[in-house]
PDB file of C-alpha atoms and ligand atoms in Angstrom:
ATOM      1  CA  UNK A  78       0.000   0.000   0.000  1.00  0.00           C
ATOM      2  CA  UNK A  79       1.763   3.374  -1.325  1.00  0.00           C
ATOM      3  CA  UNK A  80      -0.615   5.546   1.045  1.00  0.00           C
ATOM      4  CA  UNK A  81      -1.244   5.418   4.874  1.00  0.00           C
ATOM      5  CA  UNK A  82      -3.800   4.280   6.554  1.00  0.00           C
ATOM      6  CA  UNK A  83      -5.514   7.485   8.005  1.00  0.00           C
ATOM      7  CA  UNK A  84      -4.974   8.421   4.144  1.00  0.00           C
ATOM      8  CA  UNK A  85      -6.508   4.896   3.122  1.00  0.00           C
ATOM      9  CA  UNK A  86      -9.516   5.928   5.654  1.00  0.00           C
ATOM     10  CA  UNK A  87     -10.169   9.523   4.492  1.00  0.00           C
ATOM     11  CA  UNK A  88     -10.352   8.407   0.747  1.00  0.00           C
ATOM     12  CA  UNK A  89     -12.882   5.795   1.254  1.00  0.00           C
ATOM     13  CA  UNK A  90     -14.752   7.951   3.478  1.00  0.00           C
ATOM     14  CA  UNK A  91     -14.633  10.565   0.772  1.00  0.00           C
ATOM     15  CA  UNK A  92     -16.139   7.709  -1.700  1.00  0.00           C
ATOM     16  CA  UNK A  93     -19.082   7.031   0.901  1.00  0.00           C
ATOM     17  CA  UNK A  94     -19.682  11.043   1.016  1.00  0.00           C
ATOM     18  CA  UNK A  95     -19.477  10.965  -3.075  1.00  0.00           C
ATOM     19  CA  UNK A  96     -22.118   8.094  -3.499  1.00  0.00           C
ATOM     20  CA  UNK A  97     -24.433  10.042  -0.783  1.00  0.00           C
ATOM     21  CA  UNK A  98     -23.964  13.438  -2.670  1.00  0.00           C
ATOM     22  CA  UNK A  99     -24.999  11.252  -5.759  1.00  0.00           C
ATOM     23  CA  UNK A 100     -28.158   9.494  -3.893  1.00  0.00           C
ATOM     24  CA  UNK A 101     -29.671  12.952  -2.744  1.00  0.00           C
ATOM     25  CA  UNK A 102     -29.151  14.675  -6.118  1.00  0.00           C
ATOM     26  CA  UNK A 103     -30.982  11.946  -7.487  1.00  0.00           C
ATOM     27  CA  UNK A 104     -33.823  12.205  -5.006  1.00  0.00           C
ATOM     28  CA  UNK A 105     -33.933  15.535  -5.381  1.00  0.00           C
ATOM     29  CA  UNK A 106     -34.333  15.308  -9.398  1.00  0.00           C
ATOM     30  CA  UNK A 107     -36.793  12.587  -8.705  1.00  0.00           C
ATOM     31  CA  UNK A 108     -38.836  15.544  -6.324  1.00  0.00           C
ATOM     32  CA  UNK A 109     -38.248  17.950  -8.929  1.00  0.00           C
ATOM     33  CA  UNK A 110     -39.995  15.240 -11.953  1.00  0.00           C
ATOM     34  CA  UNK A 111     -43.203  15.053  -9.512  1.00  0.00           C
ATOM     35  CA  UNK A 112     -43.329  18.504  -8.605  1.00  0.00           C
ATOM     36  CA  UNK A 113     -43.237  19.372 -12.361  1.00  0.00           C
ATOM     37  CA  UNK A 114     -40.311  21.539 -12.559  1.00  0.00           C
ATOM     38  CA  UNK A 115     -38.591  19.388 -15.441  1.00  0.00           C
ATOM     39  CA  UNK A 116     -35.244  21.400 -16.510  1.00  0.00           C
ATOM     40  CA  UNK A 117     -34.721  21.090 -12.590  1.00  0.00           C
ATOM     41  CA  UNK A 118     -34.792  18.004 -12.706  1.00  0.00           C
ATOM     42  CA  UNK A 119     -32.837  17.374 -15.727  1.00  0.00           C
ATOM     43  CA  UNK A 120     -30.352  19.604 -14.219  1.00  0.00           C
ATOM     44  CA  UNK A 121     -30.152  17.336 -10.686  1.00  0.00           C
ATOM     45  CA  UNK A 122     -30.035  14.212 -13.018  1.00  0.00           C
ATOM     46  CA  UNK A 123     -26.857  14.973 -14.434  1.00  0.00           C
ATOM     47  CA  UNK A 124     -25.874  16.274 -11.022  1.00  0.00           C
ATOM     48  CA  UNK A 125     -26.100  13.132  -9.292  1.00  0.00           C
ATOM     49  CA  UNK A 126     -23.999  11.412 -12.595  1.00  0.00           C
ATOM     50  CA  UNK A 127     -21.489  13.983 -11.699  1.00  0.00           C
ATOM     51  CA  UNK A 128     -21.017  12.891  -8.453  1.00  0.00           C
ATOM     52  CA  UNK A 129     -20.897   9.181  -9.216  1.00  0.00           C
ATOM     53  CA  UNK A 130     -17.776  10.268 -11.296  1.00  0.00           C
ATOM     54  CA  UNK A 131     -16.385  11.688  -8.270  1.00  0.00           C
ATOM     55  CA  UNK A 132     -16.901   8.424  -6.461  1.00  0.00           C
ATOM     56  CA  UNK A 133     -15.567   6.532  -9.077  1.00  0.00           C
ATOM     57  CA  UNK A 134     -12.442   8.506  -9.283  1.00  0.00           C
ATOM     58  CA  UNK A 135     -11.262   8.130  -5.799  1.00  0.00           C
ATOM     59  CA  UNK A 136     -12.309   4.057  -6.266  1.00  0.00           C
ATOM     60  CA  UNK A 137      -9.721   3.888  -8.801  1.00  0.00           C
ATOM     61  CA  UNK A 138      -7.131   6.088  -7.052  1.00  0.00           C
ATOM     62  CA  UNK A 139      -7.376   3.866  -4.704  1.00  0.00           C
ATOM     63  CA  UNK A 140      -7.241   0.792  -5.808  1.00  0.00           C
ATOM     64  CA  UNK A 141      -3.989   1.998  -8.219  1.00  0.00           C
ATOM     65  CA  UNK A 142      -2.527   2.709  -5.062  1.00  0.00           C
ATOM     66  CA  UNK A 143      -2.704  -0.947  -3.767  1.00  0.00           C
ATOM     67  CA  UNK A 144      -4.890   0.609  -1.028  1.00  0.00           C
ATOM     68  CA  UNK A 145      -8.531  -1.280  -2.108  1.00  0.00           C
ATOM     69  CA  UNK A 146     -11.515   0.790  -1.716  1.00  0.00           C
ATOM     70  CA  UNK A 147     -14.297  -0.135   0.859  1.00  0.00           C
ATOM     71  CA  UNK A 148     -17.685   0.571  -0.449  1.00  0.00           C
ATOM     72  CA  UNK A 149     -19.925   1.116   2.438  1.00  0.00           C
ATOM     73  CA  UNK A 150     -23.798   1.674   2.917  1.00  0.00           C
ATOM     74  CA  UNK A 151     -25.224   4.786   2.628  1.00  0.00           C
ATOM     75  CA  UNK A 152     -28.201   6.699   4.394  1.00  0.00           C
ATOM     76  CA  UNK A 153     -31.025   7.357   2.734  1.00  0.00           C
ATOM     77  CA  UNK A 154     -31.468  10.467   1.268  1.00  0.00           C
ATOM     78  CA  UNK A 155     -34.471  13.136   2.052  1.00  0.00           C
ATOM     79  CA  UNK A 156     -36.672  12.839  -0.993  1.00  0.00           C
ATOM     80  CA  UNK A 157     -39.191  15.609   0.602  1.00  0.00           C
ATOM     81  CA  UNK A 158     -38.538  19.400  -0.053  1.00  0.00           C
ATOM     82  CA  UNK A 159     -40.618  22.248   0.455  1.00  0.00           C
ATOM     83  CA  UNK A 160     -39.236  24.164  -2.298  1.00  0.00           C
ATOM     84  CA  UNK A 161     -37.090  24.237  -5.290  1.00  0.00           C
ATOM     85  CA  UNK A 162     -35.076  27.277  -3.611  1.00  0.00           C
ATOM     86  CA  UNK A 163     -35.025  24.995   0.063  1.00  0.00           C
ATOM     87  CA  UNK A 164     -33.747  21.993  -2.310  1.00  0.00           C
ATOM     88  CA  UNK A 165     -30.978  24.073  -3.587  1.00  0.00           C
ATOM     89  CA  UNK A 166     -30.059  25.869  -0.345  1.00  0.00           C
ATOM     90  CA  UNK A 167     -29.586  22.007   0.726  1.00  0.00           C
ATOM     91  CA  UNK A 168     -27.242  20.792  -2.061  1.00  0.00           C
ATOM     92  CA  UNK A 169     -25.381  23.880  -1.520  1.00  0.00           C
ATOM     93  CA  UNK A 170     -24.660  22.848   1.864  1.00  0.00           C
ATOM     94  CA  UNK A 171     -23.373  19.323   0.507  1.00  0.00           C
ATOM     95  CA  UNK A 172     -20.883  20.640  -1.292  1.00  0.00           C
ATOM     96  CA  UNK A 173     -19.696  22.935   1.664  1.00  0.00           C
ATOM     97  CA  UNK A 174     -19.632  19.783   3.532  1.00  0.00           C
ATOM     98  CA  UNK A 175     -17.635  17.885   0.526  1.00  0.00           C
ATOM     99  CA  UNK A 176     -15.292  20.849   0.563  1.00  0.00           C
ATOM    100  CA  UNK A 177     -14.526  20.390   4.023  1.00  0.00           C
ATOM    101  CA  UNK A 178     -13.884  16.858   3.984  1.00  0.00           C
ATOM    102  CA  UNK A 179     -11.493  17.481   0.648  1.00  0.00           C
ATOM    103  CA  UNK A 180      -9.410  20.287   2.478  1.00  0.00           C
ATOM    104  CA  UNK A 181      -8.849  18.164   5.998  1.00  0.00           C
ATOM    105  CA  UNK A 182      -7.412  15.089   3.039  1.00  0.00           C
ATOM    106  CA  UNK A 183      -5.323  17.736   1.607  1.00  0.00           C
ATOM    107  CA  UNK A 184      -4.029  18.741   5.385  1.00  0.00           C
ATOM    108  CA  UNK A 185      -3.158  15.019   5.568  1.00  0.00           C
ATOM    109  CA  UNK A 186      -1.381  14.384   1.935  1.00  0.00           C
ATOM    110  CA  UNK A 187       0.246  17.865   3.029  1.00  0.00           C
ATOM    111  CA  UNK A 188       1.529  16.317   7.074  1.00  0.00           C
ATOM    112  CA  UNK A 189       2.231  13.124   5.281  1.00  0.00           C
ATOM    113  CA  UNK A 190       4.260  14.713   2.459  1.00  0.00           C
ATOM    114  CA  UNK A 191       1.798  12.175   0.268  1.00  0.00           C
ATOM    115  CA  UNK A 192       2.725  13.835  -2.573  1.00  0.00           C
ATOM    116  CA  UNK A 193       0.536  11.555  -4.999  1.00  0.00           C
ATOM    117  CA  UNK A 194      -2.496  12.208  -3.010  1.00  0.00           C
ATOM    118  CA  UNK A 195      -1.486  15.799  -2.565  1.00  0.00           C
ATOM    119  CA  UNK A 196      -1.689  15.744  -6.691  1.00  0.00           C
ATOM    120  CA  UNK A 197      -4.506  13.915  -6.791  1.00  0.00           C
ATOM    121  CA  UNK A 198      -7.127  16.007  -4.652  1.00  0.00           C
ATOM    122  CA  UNK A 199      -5.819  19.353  -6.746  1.00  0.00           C
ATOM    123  CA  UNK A 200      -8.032  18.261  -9.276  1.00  0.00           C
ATOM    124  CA  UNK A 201     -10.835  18.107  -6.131  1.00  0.00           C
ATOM    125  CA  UNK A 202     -10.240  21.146  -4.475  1.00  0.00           C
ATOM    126  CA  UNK A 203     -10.455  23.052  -7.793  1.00  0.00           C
ATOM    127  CA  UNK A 204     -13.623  21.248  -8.980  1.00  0.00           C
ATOM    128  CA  UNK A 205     -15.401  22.459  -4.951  1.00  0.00           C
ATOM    129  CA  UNK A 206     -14.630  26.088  -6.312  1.00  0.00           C
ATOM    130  CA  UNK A 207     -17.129  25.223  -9.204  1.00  0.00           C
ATOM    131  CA  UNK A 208     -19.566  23.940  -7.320  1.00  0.00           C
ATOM    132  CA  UNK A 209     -20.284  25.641  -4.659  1.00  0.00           C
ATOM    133  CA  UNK A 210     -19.822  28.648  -6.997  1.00  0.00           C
ATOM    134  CA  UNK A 211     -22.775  27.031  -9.110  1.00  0.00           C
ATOM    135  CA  UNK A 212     -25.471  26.645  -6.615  1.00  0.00           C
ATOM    136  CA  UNK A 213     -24.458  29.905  -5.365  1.00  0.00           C
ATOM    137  CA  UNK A 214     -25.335  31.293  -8.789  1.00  0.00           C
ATOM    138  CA  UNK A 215     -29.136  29.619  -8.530  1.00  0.00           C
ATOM    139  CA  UNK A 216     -29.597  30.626  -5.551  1.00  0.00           C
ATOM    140  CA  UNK A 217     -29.231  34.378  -6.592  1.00  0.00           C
ATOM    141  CA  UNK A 218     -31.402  33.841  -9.243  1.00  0.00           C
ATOM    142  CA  UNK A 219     -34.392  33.587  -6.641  1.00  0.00           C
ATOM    143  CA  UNK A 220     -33.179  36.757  -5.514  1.00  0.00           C
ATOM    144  CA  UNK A 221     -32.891  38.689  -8.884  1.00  0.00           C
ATOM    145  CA  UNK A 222     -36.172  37.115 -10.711  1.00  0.00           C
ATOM    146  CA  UNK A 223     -38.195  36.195  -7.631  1.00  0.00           C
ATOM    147  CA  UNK A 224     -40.448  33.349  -5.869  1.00  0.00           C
ATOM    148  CA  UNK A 225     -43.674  33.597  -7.624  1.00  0.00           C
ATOM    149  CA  UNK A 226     -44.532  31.217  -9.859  1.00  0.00           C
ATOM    150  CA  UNK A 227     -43.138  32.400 -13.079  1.00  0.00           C
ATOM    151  CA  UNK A 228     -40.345  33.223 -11.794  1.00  0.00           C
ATOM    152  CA  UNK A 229     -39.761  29.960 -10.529  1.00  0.00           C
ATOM    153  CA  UNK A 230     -40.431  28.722 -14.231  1.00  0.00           C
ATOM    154  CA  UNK A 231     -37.727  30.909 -15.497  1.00  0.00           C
ATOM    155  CA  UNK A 232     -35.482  29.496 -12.939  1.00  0.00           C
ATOM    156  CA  UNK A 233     -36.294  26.004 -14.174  1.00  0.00           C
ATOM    157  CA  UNK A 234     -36.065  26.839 -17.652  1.00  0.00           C
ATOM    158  CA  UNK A 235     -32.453  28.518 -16.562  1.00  0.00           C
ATOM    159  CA  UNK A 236     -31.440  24.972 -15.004  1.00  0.00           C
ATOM    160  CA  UNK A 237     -32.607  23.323 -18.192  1.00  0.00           C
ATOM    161  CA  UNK A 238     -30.534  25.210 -20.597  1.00  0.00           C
ATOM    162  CA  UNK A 239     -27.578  24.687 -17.914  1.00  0.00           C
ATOM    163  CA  UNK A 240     -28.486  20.725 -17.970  1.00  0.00           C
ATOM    164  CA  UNK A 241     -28.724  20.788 -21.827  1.00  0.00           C
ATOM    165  CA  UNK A 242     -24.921  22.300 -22.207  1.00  0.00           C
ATOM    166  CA  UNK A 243     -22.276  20.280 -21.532  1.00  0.00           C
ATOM    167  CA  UNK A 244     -19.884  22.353 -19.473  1.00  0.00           C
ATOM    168  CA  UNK A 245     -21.024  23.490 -15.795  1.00  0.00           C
ATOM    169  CA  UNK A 246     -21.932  26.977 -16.253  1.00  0.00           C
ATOM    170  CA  UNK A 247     -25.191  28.040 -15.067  1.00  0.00           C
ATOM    171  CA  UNK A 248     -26.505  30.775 -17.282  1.00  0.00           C
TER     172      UNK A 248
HETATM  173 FE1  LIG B 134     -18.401  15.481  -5.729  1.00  0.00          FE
HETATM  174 FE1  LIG B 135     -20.498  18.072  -5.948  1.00  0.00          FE
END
């Protein structure tokens, strides 16, 4: 095993905390589908793909490391929301929880002087910027077009042209 075991630890940790990000995107497209807002839920579709990449990534840095990853259970995810803007505040608040998570492994790779794990979370600790930065962006929309009704439609119509692109700007 080329990485430590508090390294070893973090890293699958990091690949249960992927596959729950991916879970409650998923319920939360599959709210979004019932509650009729469809770009949303386009939008959280491909979300919760995203994060299965994530996952997958660390699985394989892992196991190229010699250090086999551990897939554990995950919790259920809420699939209840009040709102499209409370369902967003929420996912935004995953990813600040992600980031955390991803800075303490860098603090580790960086005690350790793991340089290949140090090298291999850049590429994490860049992609956090995006996405917090990207539900911040929604979220503002609520602020700049409203919460009535069409301007919740607008907002879902904004997420569907974001879902229909394939880079991960929100317009
Ligand atoms: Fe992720
Ligand atoms: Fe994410």
């Amino acid at each position: 095993m080329k990485i430590s075991p508090k390294m070893r630890k973090s890293l699958n940790d990091q690949v249960t905390l992927e596959a729950s990000a991916s879970s409650s995107y998923l319920a939360m497209a599959s709210w979004c589908e019932v509650t009729g807002y469809q770009g949303s839920a386009n939008y959280f579709y491909m979300q919760s793909d995203e994060e299965r990449t994530h996952m997958l990534k660390i699985i394989h840095y892992l196991n190229d490391m010699g250090a086999v990853a551990s897939i554990s259970a995950i919790k259920a995810p809420v699939i209840s929301y009040k709102s499209l803007e409370g369902l967003i505040k929420t996912a935004l608040k995953n990813e600040q929880a992600v980031t955390k998570a991803i800075h303490t492994m860098v603090d580790i790779a960086q005690k350790e002087k793991d340089h290949s794990t140090y090298a291999f979370l850049e590429w994490f600790v860049n992609e956090q910027v995006q996405e917090e930065t990207k539900f911040e962006t929604v979220l503002q929309k609520f602020d700049l077009i409203g919460r009535d009704k069409l301007a919740i439609n607008e907002i879902d119509k904004i997420l569907a042209m974001d879902a229909a692109t394939p880079d991960d700007t929100v317009a």
